[in-house]
């Protein structure tokens, strides 16, 4: 997976050991990018969502879609009338 983090949350992501084989770098725009293997998309999805709007999945598309689907479902909970 390729993930990017912005703002103050980039520092938190940089301090976190995501995977022993991760490769990470600071980008010219101040974002922090991590490339890592993963086997359980559910676990990684949970970690990504914890960073809210400060995390972005660059690849793979399947993980990116899983984040989008989860966010849409979450939004529906708050849009629904009580």
GROMACS .gro file of C-alpha atoms in nm:
model
   82
    1UNK     CA    1   0.000   0.000   0.000
    2UNK     CA    2   0.105   0.359  -0.051
    3UNK     CA    3  -0.025   0.607   0.205
    4UNK     CA    4   0.029   0.980   0.241
    5UNK     CA    5  -0.024   1.195   0.549
    6UNK     CA    6  -0.038   1.572   0.576
    7UNK     CA    7  -0.017   1.843   0.838
    8UNK     CA    8   0.061   1.768   1.198
    9UNK     CA    9  -0.062   1.412   1.148
   10UNK     CA   10   0.233   1.347   0.919
   11UNK     CA   11   0.458   1.365   1.225
   12UNK     CA   12   0.242   1.110   1.407
   13UNK     CA   13   0.250   0.876   1.108
   14UNK     CA   14   0.628   0.914   1.088
   15UNK     CA   15   0.663   0.814   1.454
   16UNK     CA   16   0.451   0.500   1.404
   17UNK     CA   17   0.605   0.169   1.297
   18UNK     CA   18   0.348   0.049   1.045
   19UNK     CA   19   0.533  -0.259   0.923
   20UNK     CA   20   0.890  -0.393   0.957
   21UNK     CA   21   0.934  -0.371   0.579
   22UNK     CA   22   0.791  -0.022   0.536
   23UNK     CA   23   0.971   0.233   0.322
   24UNK     CA   24   0.894   0.592   0.410
   25UNK     CA   25   0.996   0.937   0.296
   26UNK     CA   26   0.914   1.302   0.345
   27UNK     CA   27   0.787   1.462   0.026
   28UNK     CA   28   0.872   1.813  -0.097
   29UNK     CA   29   0.519   1.930  -0.015
   30UNK     CA   30   0.566   1.836   0.354
   31UNK     CA   31   0.358   1.520   0.331
   32UNK     CA   32   0.486   1.190   0.465
   33UNK     CA   33   0.458   0.885   0.241
   34UNK     CA   34   0.472   0.523   0.350
   35UNK     CA   35   0.494   0.217   0.125
   36UNK     CA   36   0.421  -0.107   0.303
   37UNK     CA   37   0.303  -0.461   0.245
   38UNK     CA   38  -0.016  -0.570   0.417
   39UNK     CA   39  -0.225  -0.883   0.440
   40UNK     CA   40  -0.532  -0.778   0.639
   41UNK     CA   41  -0.699  -0.481   0.475
   42UNK     CA   42  -0.941  -0.447   0.767
   43UNK     CA   43  -0.662  -0.378   1.014
   44UNK     CA   44  -0.494  -0.127   0.784
   45UNK     CA   45  -0.829   0.037   0.709
   46UNK     CA   46  -0.885   0.094   1.081
   47UNK     CA   47  -0.542   0.256   1.115
   48UNK     CA   48  -0.595   0.479   0.810
   49UNK     CA   49  -0.937   0.598   0.930
   50UNK     CA   50  -0.782   0.698   1.261
   51UNK     CA   51  -0.596   0.974   1.078
   52UNK     CA   52  -0.920   1.112   0.933
   53UNK     CA   53  -0.887   1.363   0.651
   54UNK     CA   54  -0.511   1.379   0.703
   55UNK     CA   55  -0.452   1.037   0.546
   56UNK     CA   56  -0.487   0.945   0.181
   57UNK     CA   57  -0.455   0.604   0.018
   58UNK     CA   58  -0.259   0.640  -0.306
   59UNK     CA   59  -0.261   0.267  -0.391
   60UNK     CA   60  -0.391   0.005  -0.433
   61UNK     CA   61  -0.730   0.100  -0.572
   62UNK     CA   62  -0.899  -0.178  -0.373
   63UNK     CA   63  -0.784  -0.027  -0.042
   64UNK     CA   64  -0.869   0.323  -0.163
   65UNK     CA   65  -1.221   0.200  -0.248
   66UNK     CA   66  -1.257   0.033   0.092
   67UNK     CA   67  -1.180   0.366   0.261
   68UNK     CA   68  -1.432   0.547   0.039
   69UNK     CA   69  -1.702   0.286   0.106
   70UNK     CA   70  -1.647   0.307   0.482
   71UNK     CA   71  -1.656   0.687   0.482
   72UNK     CA   72  -1.980   0.684   0.280
   73UNK     CA   73  -2.138   0.440   0.526
   74UNK     CA   74  -2.023   0.650   0.821
   75UNK     CA   75  -2.168   0.964   0.665
   76UNK     CA   76  -2.501   0.789   0.614
   77UNK     CA   77  -2.522   0.726   0.989
   78UNK     CA   78  -2.496   1.099   1.057
   79UNK     CA   79  -2.717   1.206   0.769
   80UNK     CA   80  -3.003   0.978   0.877
   81UNK     CA   81  -3.278   1.130   1.086
   82UNK     CA   82  -3.289   1.001   1.441
   0.00000   0.00000   0.00000
